[in-house]
Structure formats: structure tokens, C-alpha cells
């Protein structure tokens, strides 16, 4: 078992990682139940894991009530947020209670935001069931829903009380979902850890094939990297946490054009976005062209998109830049971009002209 602390003073919590953890989840959850029924929010793709979790709770004498939502990005909406908060209120959730988010990033984001606003804040626990959620969205306290204007534009910072990660649940995921999650794994190497990128190049195939040691190492390394960054810059005030957005500005524009649907998964958009960020950096002599090609080649080799066309997007540069204008990171009319001076040397650039991005995308 690996336990990684997220050190945030009074809001600190642990991320516990162990194969088979879900079947023993009650060991950590029972003390949080306060002898009351616990609400579990999940989606219909996760029902086998829901049964495992409820069996564990029941054996520990903890009653639970499941709220099963539809899977997919469309669930991160105002309508679903209203329905979920109403249901939690009907269940009598109190400020001192902890709601369990069992699922991928959509469930974690929605439940976290609901708990941030329910009675001005109640507790919640993340039990992520996708690789992407395990290495990224379950840690750090970013919660949100989507709006017509864009992705994650309505949200709040609300840290979980606990994160429980069982790598074995990934065995039930389609390969495409694991691949999409891997994009957020390799991101940590591209940000500031070239040795980890080397490890990814050597071990990505094993990770995707289900090698348990590779998966545990990748998850623990990624969570550790994110925990350190979040502890330094919880709310993106110093710029350190902004590095975690590598690939997301380009990626969110691609996702928006795909209608935030399964046509382009979030991790696939991030992969294409990271390749574009490195390509843009290379074309402006910020990063070696060989590094940009190395990144693109690695993404291609494991079946992830390395650009706009590879992501299945045929929109014009004008359309994609219009999507970027709604990015939540827009500040005083300027959109910061994560660029690179090489692999493991990502930096935040607040001077990028969107007109130049338009020319780059058009080319």
C-alpha cells in the first residue's frame, strides 16, 4: 500500500493506492460515516464496482444509498447538478457527512462541486475508477460542470477528505479509456521530469497491456507529482499549478468542437494539445524540433492523437481560436499558454498572441 499526503494545512488529506483496495474501502470509510447512511454517486458504467463497495460497507455495518447517473460529459451540466443536489438534500446530507464519488472524472467533478455548494460545503471522498481520474482529476480539489460556453467554466475549489485508488478497477476499462488516461500520466514527464518521460517511453506498452507493477508505479508517481504541485499552489495563484494545464488550452478547444462528447475523450484532446504545444514551441525556436517530434512519435506509437486532424477535428483555425476565447484561464483579454523549451521544461507564457495561434493552426 502506498499513501501519498496532499499537504494543505487544515484541508490536508491522503491518497491511498493499493490493488484490491475497493473491497476493503470500509476500513477508511467507516470512520467517516459517523454511524449514518453514506451516499454514493456513480454512473451506470461502474455498477460492478458499486456492488463491491457497498458489500464492503455493509460488512462494516455502514448503510449506503446509491445515486446512479448517466455516463459521459453531458452529465456535468446545470440540470444534473440541480437534480443531484436535490437528491442529496432529500437524503438528509449534513455538513459533517461525506458523499462518495465513485467513477471517472465526470462523477468526481460533479460530486465535488455539488458538495462544495451543498449547505455551503460538505465532505466528499474520491474513489476514481478511470486512469485519468486516478492520476489527475481526483487529486487537487478542482470541481466543476460544463456550460454552453465551454468546459469546466462553472466550479469551485473543494478538496476531498480522502482519495482511495484501486488500480485493479482499471482491468474493466476499455483500452481507449486507459489510453486517454495515459495522456495525463505522460504529461508529468513533459512538464518537469524528463526521466519519467524516459520511463513512459519504455513502459507505456506494459501499462496499457495491464501490467500491475507498471500501473501502480505510474499512478503513484503521477499522484506524487501532482500532490507536490498542489501543495505549493492550491489555487493557481503563483503559476506553478498552471503547469498541470499543459495541452489543455488546445485540447479544450478540440473537445468543444467535438461537442464535449465521446467523439473525443478528454485525455485524447490533452494528448493532441500537448503535441500542438510542443510543435508551436518548436516552430518559434523555443524547443528543439527533435523534442517536438519525439513527443508526437510517442503519442502516435500508443494510439493517441498528435494534432488536430489526428483528433478527428476538421474545424478551421478561426473556429478553434473562437473556442479558446471562452477558456477559463483568460485574464484581461490574454490567454496564457503552456509552452516548452524541451521535454521536461514546460513554462507559462502570457504573451502569446491568439492571432499567431490562428496562423499556426491554419498551417
mmCIF file of C-alpha atoms in Angstrom:
data_model
loop_
_atom_site.group_PDB
_atom_site.id
_atom_site.type_symbol
_atom_site.label_atom_id
_atom_site.label_comp_id
_atom_site.label_asym_id
_atom_site.label_seq_id
_atom_site.Cartn_x
_atom_site.Cartn_y
_atom_site.Cartn_z
ATOM 1 C CA UNK A 1 0.000 0.000 0.000
ATOM 2 C CA UNK A 2 1.215 3.494 -0.882
ATOM 3 C CA UNK A 3 -0.067 6.566 0.937
ATOM 4 C CA UNK A 4 0.667 9.995 -0.516
ATOM 5 C CA UNK A 5 -0.211 13.059 1.566
ATOM 6 C CA UNK A 6 -1.617 16.202 -0.036
ATOM 7 C CA UNK A 7 -0.362 18.830 2.393
ATOM 8 C CA UNK A 8 -2.774 21.758 2.581
ATOM 9 C CA UNK A 9 -2.884 22.633 6.247
ATOM 10 C CA UNK A 10 -6.359 22.078 7.661
ATOM 11 C CA UNK A 11 -7.501 20.770 4.249
ATOM 12 C CA UNK A 12 -4.798 18.079 4.022
ATOM 13 C CA UNK A 13 -5.763 14.530 3.080
ATOM 14 C CA UNK A 14 -4.251 11.239 1.990
ATOM 15 C CA UNK A 15 -4.295 9.457 -1.340
ATOM 16 C CA UNK A 16 -4.199 5.708 -0.671
ATOM 17 C CA UNK A 17 -3.127 3.411 -3.519
ATOM 18 C CA UNK A 18 -3.340 -0.376 -3.356
ATOM 19 C CA UNK A 19 -4.516 -3.189 -5.602
ATOM 20 C CA UNK A 20 -7.773 -4.642 -4.261
ATOM 21 C CA UNK A 21 -8.422 -1.578 -2.112
ATOM 22 C CA UNK A 22 -12.050 -1.212 -3.209
ATOM 23 C CA UNK A 23 -13.073 -4.438 -1.462
ATOM 24 C CA UNK A 24 -11.594 -3.064 1.782
ATOM 25 C CA UNK A 25 -12.753 0.519 1.346
ATOM 26 C CA UNK A 26 -14.872 0.383 4.503
ATOM 27 C CA UNK A 27 -11.668 0.344 6.565
ATOM 28 C CA UNK A 28 -11.220 4.004 5.589
ATOM 29 C CA UNK A 29 -14.843 5.000 5.043
ATOM 30 C CA UNK A 30 -16.496 3.652 8.198
ATOM 31 C CA UNK A 31 -14.777 6.234 10.442
ATOM 32 C CA UNK A 32 -16.149 8.980 8.168
ATOM 33 C CA UNK A 33 -19.709 7.651 8.251
ATOM 34 C CA UNK A 34 -20.443 8.867 11.812
ATOM 35 C CA UNK A 35 -22.844 5.938 12.094
ATOM 36 C CA UNK A 36 -25.019 7.422 9.340
ATOM 37 C CA UNK A 37 -26.022 6.184 5.907
ATOM 38 C CA UNK A 38 -23.492 7.190 3.255
ATOM 39 C CA UNK A 39 -24.487 8.428 -0.204
ATOM 40 C CA UNK A 40 -22.569 7.008 -3.159
ATOM 41 C CA UNK A 41 -22.798 8.822 -6.500
ATOM 42 C CA UNK A 42 -21.734 6.789 -9.515
ATOM 43 C CA UNK A 43 -22.709 6.111 -13.122
ATOM 44 C CA UNK A 44 -24.167 3.127 -14.908
ATOM 45 C CA UNK A 45 -20.756 2.040 -16.261
ATOM 46 C CA UNK A 46 -19.467 1.439 -12.744
ATOM 47 C CA UNK A 47 -22.167 -0.832 -11.329
ATOM 48 C CA UNK A 48 -19.870 -3.844 -10.700
ATOM 49 C CA UNK A 49 -17.550 -1.616 -8.639
ATOM 50 C CA UNK A 50 -20.559 -0.144 -6.838
ATOM 51 C CA UNK A 51 -21.550 -3.640 -5.720
ATOM 52 C CA UNK A 52 -18.029 -4.281 -4.389
ATOM 53 C CA UNK A 53 -18.041 -1.005 -2.476
ATOM 54 C CA UNK A 54 -21.490 -1.495 -0.975
ATOM 55 C CA UNK A 55 -20.600 -5.046 0.069
ATOM 56 C CA UNK A 56 -17.554 -3.706 1.902
ATOM 57 C CA UNK A 57 -19.600 -1.023 3.646
ATOM 58 C CA UNK A 58 -22.372 -3.420 4.578
ATOM 59 C CA UNK A 59 -19.890 -5.860 6.129
ATOM 60 C CA UNK A 60 -18.642 -2.993 8.308
ATOM 61 C CA UNK A 61 -22.183 -2.118 9.385
ATOM 62 C CA UNK A 62 -22.383 1.022 7.245
ATOM 63 C CA UNK A 63 -25.598 1.582 5.301
ATOM 64 C CA UNK A 64 -25.336 3.236 1.882
ATOM 65 C CA UNK A 65 -27.614 4.722 -0.751
ATOM 66 C CA UNK A 66 -26.532 4.725 -4.405
ATOM 67 C CA UNK A 67 -27.356 7.501 -6.863
ATOM 68 C CA UNK A 68 -26.674 6.204 -10.371
ATOM 69 C CA UNK A 69 -26.247 8.776 -13.142
ATOM 70 C CA UNK A 70 -25.753 8.504 -16.881
ATOM 71 C CA UNK A 71 -22.114 8.322 -18.026
ATOM 72 C CA UNK A 72 -20.451 10.963 -20.196
ATOM 73 C CA UNK A 73 -19.635 14.674 -20.251
ATOM 74 C CA UNK A 74 -23.299 15.618 -20.680
ATOM 75 C CA UNK A 75 -23.786 14.685 -17.025
ATOM 76 C CA UNK A 76 -21.607 17.649 -15.998
ATOM 77 C CA UNK A 77 -24.493 20.070 -16.508
ATOM 78 C CA UNK A 78 -26.667 22.536 -14.593
ATOM 79 C CA UNK A 79 -29.636 20.181 -14.862
ATOM 80 C CA UNK A 80 -27.724 17.228 -13.428
ATOM 81 C CA UNK A 81 -26.190 19.393 -10.705
ATOM 82 C CA UNK A 82 -29.655 20.550 -9.642
ATOM 83 C CA UNK A 83 -31.023 17.008 -9.686
ATOM 84 C CA UNK A 84 -28.066 15.692 -7.692
ATOM 85 C CA UNK A 85 -28.175 18.386 -5.008
ATOM 86 C CA UNK A 86 -31.937 17.914 -4.647
ATOM 87 C CA UNK A 87 -31.434 14.171 -4.219
ATOM 88 C CA UNK A 88 -28.683 14.667 -1.626
ATOM 89 C CA UNK A 89 -30.916 17.067 0.282
ATOM 90 C CA UNK A 90 -33.734 14.528 0.156
ATOM 91 C CA UNK A 91 -31.325 12.046 1.757
ATOM 92 C CA UNK A 92 -30.691 14.498 4.573
ATOM 93 C CA UNK A 93 -26.990 15.054 3.899
ATOM 94 C CA UNK A 94 -25.442 17.205 6.606
ATOM 95 C CA UNK A 95 -22.335 19.377 6.566
ATOM 96 C CA UNK A 96 -20.424 16.788 8.559
ATOM 97 C CA UNK A 97 -21.304 13.948 6.179
ATOM 98 C CA UNK A 98 -19.112 12.625 3.362
ATOM 99 C CA UNK A 99 -20.553 11.833 -0.059
ATOM 100 C CA UNK A 100 -18.646 9.190 -2.028
ATOM 101 C CA UNK A 101 -17.798 9.898 -5.680
ATOM 102 C CA UNK A 102 -17.289 6.515 -7.360
ATOM 103 C CA UNK A 103 -16.399 6.876 -11.020
ATOM 104 C CA UNK A 104 -14.311 8.777 -13.516
ATOM 105 C CA UNK A 105 -13.593 12.461 -13.850
ATOM 106 C CA UNK A 106 -17.178 13.392 -14.709
ATOM 107 C CA UNK A 107 -18.532 11.914 -11.473
ATOM 108 C CA UNK A 108 -15.688 13.328 -9.406
ATOM 109 C CA UNK A 109 -16.080 16.837 -10.832
ATOM 110 C CA UNK A 110 -19.864 16.883 -10.473
ATOM 111 C CA UNK A 111 -19.969 15.401 -6.974
ATOM 112 C CA UNK A 112 -17.156 17.626 -5.778
ATOM 113 C CA UNK A 113 -18.947 20.746 -6.996
ATOM 114 C CA UNK A 114 -22.267 19.600 -5.515
ATOM 115 C CA UNK A 115 -20.544 19.063 -2.159
ATOM 116 C CA UNK A 116 -18.831 22.448 -2.399
ATOM 117 C CA UNK A 117 -22.200 24.232 -2.555
ATOM 118 C CA UNK A 118 -24.465 21.889 -0.593
ATOM 119 C CA UNK A 119 -25.238 23.620 2.713
ATOM 120 C CA UNK A 120 -22.199 25.810 1.935
ATOM 121 C CA UNK A 121 -19.901 22.835 1.920
ATOM 122 C CA UNK A 122 -19.969 19.192 2.983
ATOM 123 C CA UNK A 123 -17.335 16.488 2.794
ATOM 124 C CA UNK A 124 -16.692 14.049 -0.013
ATOM 125 C CA UNK A 125 -14.417 11.136 -0.841
ATOM 126 C CA UNK A 126 -12.984 10.390 -4.267
ATOM 127 C CA UNK A 127 -12.821 6.758 -5.418
ATOM 128 C CA UNK A 128 -11.695 7.170 -9.047
ATOM 129 C CA UNK A 129 -12.299 4.277 -11.416
ATOM 130 C CA UNK A 130 -10.522 5.522 -14.554
ATOM 131 C CA UNK A 131 -6.797 6.024 -15.068
ATOM 132 C CA UNK A 132 -7.344 9.676 -15.944
ATOM 133 C CA UNK A 133 -9.236 10.319 -12.713
ATOM 134 C CA UNK A 134 -6.742 8.336 -10.649
ATOM 135 C CA UNK A 135 -3.706 10.305 -11.809
ATOM 136 C CA UNK A 136 -5.268 13.725 -12.251
ATOM 137 C CA UNK A 137 -8.816 14.877 -11.585
ATOM 138 C CA UNK A 138 -9.390 13.107 -8.247
ATOM 139 C CA UNK A 139 -6.486 14.971 -6.622
ATOM 140 C CA UNK A 140 -6.273 18.705 -6.097
ATOM 141 C CA UNK A 141 -9.806 19.875 -5.396
ATOM 142 C CA UNK A 142 -10.819 21.280 -8.778
ATOM 143 C CA UNK A 143 -14.547 20.665 -9.211
ATOM 144 C CA UNK A 144 -16.786 21.905 -11.994
ATOM 145 C CA UNK A 145 -19.562 21.450 -14.512
ATOM 146 C CA UNK A 146 -19.630 22.435 -18.172
ATOM 147 C CA UNK A 147 -21.730 25.186 -19.710
ATOM 148 C CA UNK A 148 -22.742 26.139 -23.220
ATOM 149 C CA UNK A 149 -19.740 28.493 -23.305
ATOM 150 C CA UNK A 150 -17.164 25.806 -22.551
ATOM 151 C CA UNK A 151 -15.684 23.139 -20.331
ATOM 152 C CA UNK A 152 -15.392 23.460 -16.539
ATOM 153 C CA UNK A 153 -16.397 27.126 -16.530
ATOM 154 C CA UNK A 154 -18.697 26.773 -13.505
ATOM 155 C CA UNK A 155 -16.947 25.358 -10.480
ATOM 156 C CA UNK A 156 -15.112 25.736 -7.196
ATOM 157 C CA UNK A 157 -12.011 24.577 -5.374
ATOM 158 C CA UNK A 158 -13.191 21.967 -2.856
ATOM 159 C CA UNK A 159 -10.719 19.412 -1.567
ATOM 160 C CA UNK A 160 -11.817 15.840 -0.846
ATOM 161 C CA UNK A 161 -11.336 14.352 2.609
ATOM 162 C CA UNK A 162 -9.738 11.221 1.162
ATOM 163 C CA UNK A 163 -8.846 9.607 -2.160
ATOM 164 C CA UNK A 164 -8.891 5.811 -2.485
ATOM 165 C CA UNK A 165 -7.255 4.372 -5.621
ATOM 166 C CA UNK A 166 -7.515 0.711 -6.600
ATOM 167 C CA UNK A 167 -5.509 0.045 -9.783
ATOM 168 C CA UNK A 168 -7.331 -3.266 -10.262
ATOM 169 C CA UNK A 169 -10.518 -1.469 -11.299
ATOM 170 C CA UNK A 170 -8.710 -0.443 -14.494
ATOM 171 C CA UNK A 171 -8.932 -4.051 -15.672
ATOM 172 C CA UNK A 172 -12.590 -3.425 -16.567
ATOM 173 C CA UNK A 173 -11.870 -0.307 -18.649
ATOM 174 C CA UNK A 174 -11.881 -0.305 -22.458
ATOM 175 C CA UNK A 175 -8.380 0.177 -23.883
ATOM 176 C CA UNK A 176 -9.401 3.536 -25.341
ATOM 177 C CA UNK A 177 -10.203 4.847 -21.850
ATOM 178 C CA UNK A 178 -6.884 3.609 -20.460
ATOM 179 C CA UNK A 179 -5.070 5.251 -23.358
ATOM 180 C CA UNK A 180 -6.861 8.521 -22.726
ATOM 181 C CA UNK A 181 -5.845 8.391 -19.070
ATOM 182 C CA UNK A 182 -2.251 7.691 -20.051
ATOM 183 C CA UNK A 183 -2.087 11.139 -21.640
ATOM 184 C CA UNK A 184 -2.306 12.626 -18.153
ATOM 185 C CA UNK A 185 0.433 10.257 -16.960
ATOM 186 C CA UNK A 186 2.977 11.192 -19.621
ATOM 187 C CA UNK A 187 2.113 14.861 -19.039
ATOM 188 C CA UNK A 188 4.052 14.778 -15.759
ATOM 189 C CA UNK A 189 7.183 13.780 -17.630
ATOM 190 C CA UNK A 190 6.720 16.536 -20.177
ATOM 191 C CA UNK A 191 6.171 19.198 -17.506
ATOM 192 C CA UNK A 192 9.361 18.886 -15.469
ATOM 193 C CA UNK A 193 10.522 15.273 -15.259
ATOM 194 C CA UNK A 194 12.396 14.097 -18.366
ATOM 195 C CA UNK A 195 13.485 10.903 -16.601
ATOM 196 C CA UNK A 196 9.830 9.987 -16.093
ATOM 197 C CA UNK A 197 9.197 10.617 -19.790
ATOM 198 C CA UNK A 198 12.015 8.149 -20.494
ATOM 199 C CA UNK A 199 10.239 5.652 -18.224
ATOM 200 C CA UNK A 200 6.982 6.251 -20.075
ATOM 201 C CA UNK A 201 8.580 5.573 -23.448
ATOM 202 C CA UNK A 202 9.952 2.283 -22.112
ATOM 203 C CA UNK A 203 6.888 1.158 -20.158
ATOM 204 C CA UNK A 204 3.772 2.600 -21.812
ATOM 205 C CA UNK A 205 3.045 -0.617 -23.698
ATOM 206 C CA UNK A 206 3.185 -2.663 -20.486
ATOM 207 C CA UNK A 207 0.968 -0.170 -18.660
ATOM 208 C CA UNK A 208 -1.640 -0.258 -21.416
ATOM 209 C CA UNK A 209 -1.485 -4.067 -21.532
ATOM 210 C CA UNK A 210 -2.385 -4.243 -17.841
ATOM 211 C CA UNK A 211 0.966 -4.852 -16.157
ATOM 212 C CA UNK A 212 0.133 -4.270 -12.461
ATOM 213 C CA UNK A 213 3.592 -3.053 -11.456
ATOM 214 C CA UNK A 214 3.712 -0.525 -14.289
ATOM 215 C CA UNK A 215 0.262 0.766 -13.418
ATOM 216 C CA UNK A 216 0.983 1.147 -9.709
ATOM 217 C CA UNK A 217 4.272 2.937 -10.408
ATOM 218 C CA UNK A 218 2.702 5.289 -12.959
ATOM 219 C CA UNK A 219 -0.227 6.136 -10.680
ATOM 220 C CA UNK A 220 1.917 6.685 -7.578
ATOM 221 C CA UNK A 221 4.492 8.778 -9.443
ATOM 222 C CA UNK A 222 1.803 10.909 -11.079
ATOM 223 C CA UNK A 223 -0.143 11.447 -7.855
ATOM 224 C CA UNK A 224 3.051 12.321 -6.009
ATOM 225 C CA UNK A 225 3.958 14.890 -8.654
ATOM 226 C CA UNK A 226 0.511 16.463 -8.574
ATOM 227 C CA UNK A 227 0.371 16.463 -4.762
ATOM 228 C CA UNK A 228 3.643 18.422 -4.607
ATOM 229 C CA UNK A 229 2.419 20.986 -7.126
ATOM 230 C CA UNK A 230 -0.975 21.402 -5.451
ATOM 231 C CA UNK A 231 0.678 21.830 -2.039
ATOM 232 C CA UNK A 232 2.758 24.680 -3.499
ATOM 233 C CA UNK A 233 -0.049 26.383 -5.411
ATOM 234 C CA UNK A 234 -3.511 25.159 -4.460
ATOM 235 C CA UNK A 235 -5.473 27.769 -6.412
ATOM 236 C CA UNK A 236 -3.131 28.578 -9.302
ATOM 237 C CA UNK A 237 -2.037 31.889 -7.784
ATOM 238 C CA UNK A 238 1.726 31.538 -8.309
ATOM 239 C CA UNK A 239 1.701 29.889 -11.727
ATOM 240 C CA UNK A 240 3.159 26.580 -10.529
ATOM 241 C CA UNK A 241 -0.138 24.689 -10.691
ATOM 242 C CA UNK A 242 -0.833 26.163 -14.113
ATOM 243 C CA UNK A 243 1.843 23.815 -15.457
ATOM 244 C CA UNK A 244 -0.647 20.981 -14.974
ATOM 245 C CA UNK A 245 -2.672 22.522 -17.807
ATOM 246 C CA UNK A 246 -0.101 21.518 -20.433
ATOM 247 C CA UNK A 247 -2.041 20.641 -23.580
ATOM 248 C CA UNK A 248 -5.367 21.716 -22.126
ATOM 249 C CA UNK A 249 -5.837 25.033 -23.945
ATOM 250 C CA UNK A 250 -5.511 23.412 -27.353
ATOM 251 C CA UNK A 251 -7.224 20.268 -26.060
ATOM 252 C CA UNK A 252 -10.298 22.002 -24.667
ATOM 253 C CA UNK A 253 -10.797 23.802 -27.980
ATOM 254 C CA UNK A 254 -10.755 20.439 -29.748
ATOM 255 C CA UNK A 255 -13.159 18.980 -27.186
ATOM 256 C CA UNK A 256 -15.501 21.937 -27.607
ATOM 257 C CA UNK A 257 -15.570 21.396 -31.356
ATOM 258 C CA UNK A 258 -16.378 17.730 -30.701
ATOM 259 C CA UNK A 259 -19.290 18.836 -28.516
ATOM 260 C CA UNK A 260 -17.689 17.513 -25.313
ATOM 261 C CA UNK A 261 -18.708 14.025 -26.363
ATOM 262 C CA UNK A 262 -17.212 10.571 -26.713
ATOM 263 C CA UNK A 263 -16.181 11.612 -30.185
ATOM 264 C CA UNK A 264 -13.041 12.952 -28.476
ATOM 265 C CA UNK A 265 -12.247 11.896 -24.907
ATOM 266 C CA UNK A 266 -10.638 14.434 -22.597
ATOM 267 C CA UNK A 267 -7.322 12.586 -22.499
ATOM 268 C CA UNK A 268 -7.283 12.350 -26.277
ATOM 269 C CA UNK A 269 -7.776 16.105 -26.502
ATOM 270 C CA UNK A 270 -4.977 16.666 -23.980
ATOM 271 C CA UNK A 271 -2.648 14.391 -25.952
ATOM 272 C CA UNK A 272 -3.287 16.302 -29.171
ATOM 273 C CA UNK A 273 -2.950 19.562 -27.240
ATOM 274 C CA UNK A 274 0.437 18.603 -25.784
ATOM 275 C CA UNK A 275 1.733 17.670 -29.214
ATOM 276 C CA UNK A 276 0.477 21.011 -30.566
ATOM 277 C CA UNK A 277 2.104 22.917 -27.678
ATOM 278 C CA UNK A 278 5.452 21.304 -28.435
ATOM 279 C CA UNK A 279 5.032 21.844 -32.174
ATOM 280 C CA UNK A 280 4.169 25.507 -31.629
ATOM 281 C CA UNK A 281 7.180 25.862 -29.344
ATOM 282 C CA UNK A 282 9.447 24.279 -31.968
ATOM 283 C CA UNK A 283 8.157 26.496 -34.778
ATOM 284 C CA UNK A 284 9.012 29.529 -32.623
ATOM 285 C CA UNK A 285 12.501 28.208 -31.828
ATOM 286 C CA UNK A 286 11.671 27.728 -28.160
ATOM 287 C CA UNK A 287 12.101 23.958 -28.159
ATOM 288 C CA UNK A 288 14.183 21.624 -30.328
ATOM 289 C CA UNK A 289 12.234 20.257 -33.270
ATOM 290 C CA UNK A 290 13.570 16.817 -32.334
ATOM 291 C CA UNK A 291 11.818 17.026 -28.946
ATOM 292 C CA UNK A 292 8.524 18.001 -30.556
ATOM 293 C CA UNK A 293 8.778 15.059 -32.942
ATOM 294 C CA UNK A 294 9.762 12.720 -30.097
ATOM 295 C CA UNK A 295 6.620 13.678 -28.189
ATOM 296 C CA UNK A 296 4.409 13.281 -31.259
ATOM 297 C CA UNK A 297 6.011 9.958 -32.158
ATOM 298 C CA UNK A 298 5.418 8.567 -28.670
ATOM 299 C CA UNK A 299 1.761 9.586 -28.710
ATOM 300 C CA UNK A 300 1.279 8.073 -32.161
ATOM 301 C CA UNK A 301 3.013 4.850 -31.107
ATOM 302 C CA UNK A 302 0.478 4.208 -28.352
ATOM 303 C CA UNK A 303 -2.552 5.234 -30.390
ATOM 304 C CA UNK A 304 -3.145 8.789 -29.151
ATOM 305 C CA UNK A 305 -3.717 11.755 -31.496
ATOM 306 C CA UNK A 306 -0.795 14.088 -32.128
ATOM 307 C CA UNK A 307 -2.641 17.004 -33.719
ATOM 308 C CA UNK A 308 -5.904 18.445 -34.956
ATOM 309 C CA UNK A 309 -6.506 16.077 -37.870
ATOM 310 C CA UNK A 310 -5.415 13.041 -35.852
ATOM 311 C CA UNK A 311 -8.014 14.021 -33.236
ATOM 312 C CA UNK A 312 -10.684 13.789 -35.933
ATOM 313 C CA UNK A 313 -11.330 17.530 -35.960
ATOM 314 C CA UNK A 314 -11.761 19.360 -39.268
ATOM 315 C CA UNK A 315 -12.686 22.819 -37.950
ATOM 316 C CA UNK A 316 -10.932 25.914 -39.226
ATOM 317 C CA UNK A 317 -8.310 27.768 -37.208
ATOM 318 C CA UNK A 318 -10.818 30.589 -36.692
ATOM 319 C CA UNK A 319 -13.351 28.237 -35.125
ATOM 320 C CA UNK A 320 -10.786 26.693 -32.775
ATOM 321 C CA UNK A 321 -9.485 30.075 -31.657
ATOM 322 C CA UNK A 322 -13.069 31.204 -31.033
ATOM 323 C CA UNK A 323 -13.413 28.251 -28.651
ATOM 324 C CA UNK A 324 -10.253 29.389 -26.867
ATOM 325 C CA UNK A 325 -11.787 32.801 -26.196
ATOM 326 C CA UNK A 326 -14.084 31.074 -23.679
ATOM 327 C CA UNK A 327 -11.222 29.381 -21.841
ATOM 328 C CA UNK A 328 -11.492 29.884 -18.063
ATOM 329 C CA UNK A 329 -7.817 30.886 -17.921
ATOM 330 C CA UNK A 330 -8.461 34.044 -19.955
ATOM 331 C CA UNK A 331 -7.090 37.013 -17.992
ATOM 332 C CA UNK A 332 -7.541 40.657 -19.033
ATOM 333 C CA UNK A 333 -8.106 39.572 -22.611
ATOM 334 C CA UNK A 334 -4.952 37.440 -22.704
ATOM 335 C CA UNK A 335 -4.883 33.664 -22.731
ATOM 336 C CA UNK A 336 -1.805 32.108 -21.082
ATOM 337 C CA UNK A 337 -0.304 29.149 -22.917
ATOM 338 C CA UNK A 338 1.828 26.314 -21.604
ATOM 339 C CA UNK A 339 4.801 26.035 -23.940
ATOM 340 C CA UNK A 340 8.094 24.134 -23.732
ATOM 341 C CA UNK A 341 11.813 24.688 -24.050
ATOM 342 C CA UNK A 342 12.226 20.945 -24.333
ATOM 343 C CA UNK A 343 10.985 17.711 -22.765
ATOM 344 C CA UNK A 344 10.610 18.318 -19.044
ATOM 345 C CA UNK A 345 10.930 22.085 -19.483
ATOM 346 C CA UNK A 346 7.379 23.439 -19.654
ATOM 347 C CA UNK A 347 6.742 27.100 -18.891
ATOM 348 C CA UNK A 348 3.809 29.513 -18.762
ATOM 349 C CA UNK A 349 3.770 32.198 -21.475
ATOM 350 C CA UNK A 350 1.333 35.076 -21.038
ATOM 351 C CA UNK A 351 2.452 36.926 -24.152
ATOM 352 C CA UNK A 352 1.106 34.604 -26.855
ATOM 353 C CA UNK A 353 -0.993 36.406 -29.443
ATOM 354 C CA UNK A 354 -4.104 34.469 -30.444
ATOM 355 C CA UNK A 355 -3.647 35.819 -33.953
ATOM 356 C CA UNK A 356 -0.360 33.914 -34.037
ATOM 357 C CA UNK A 357 -2.111 30.783 -32.753
ATOM 358 C CA UNK A 358 -4.616 31.204 -35.582
ATOM 359 C CA UNK A 359 -1.780 31.316 -38.143
ATOM 360 C CA UNK A 360 -0.125 28.277 -36.558
ATOM 361 C CA UNK A 361 -3.318 26.218 -36.627
ATOM 362 C CA UNK A 362 -4.116 27.266 -40.170
ATOM 363 C CA UNK A 363 -0.703 25.972 -41.244
#
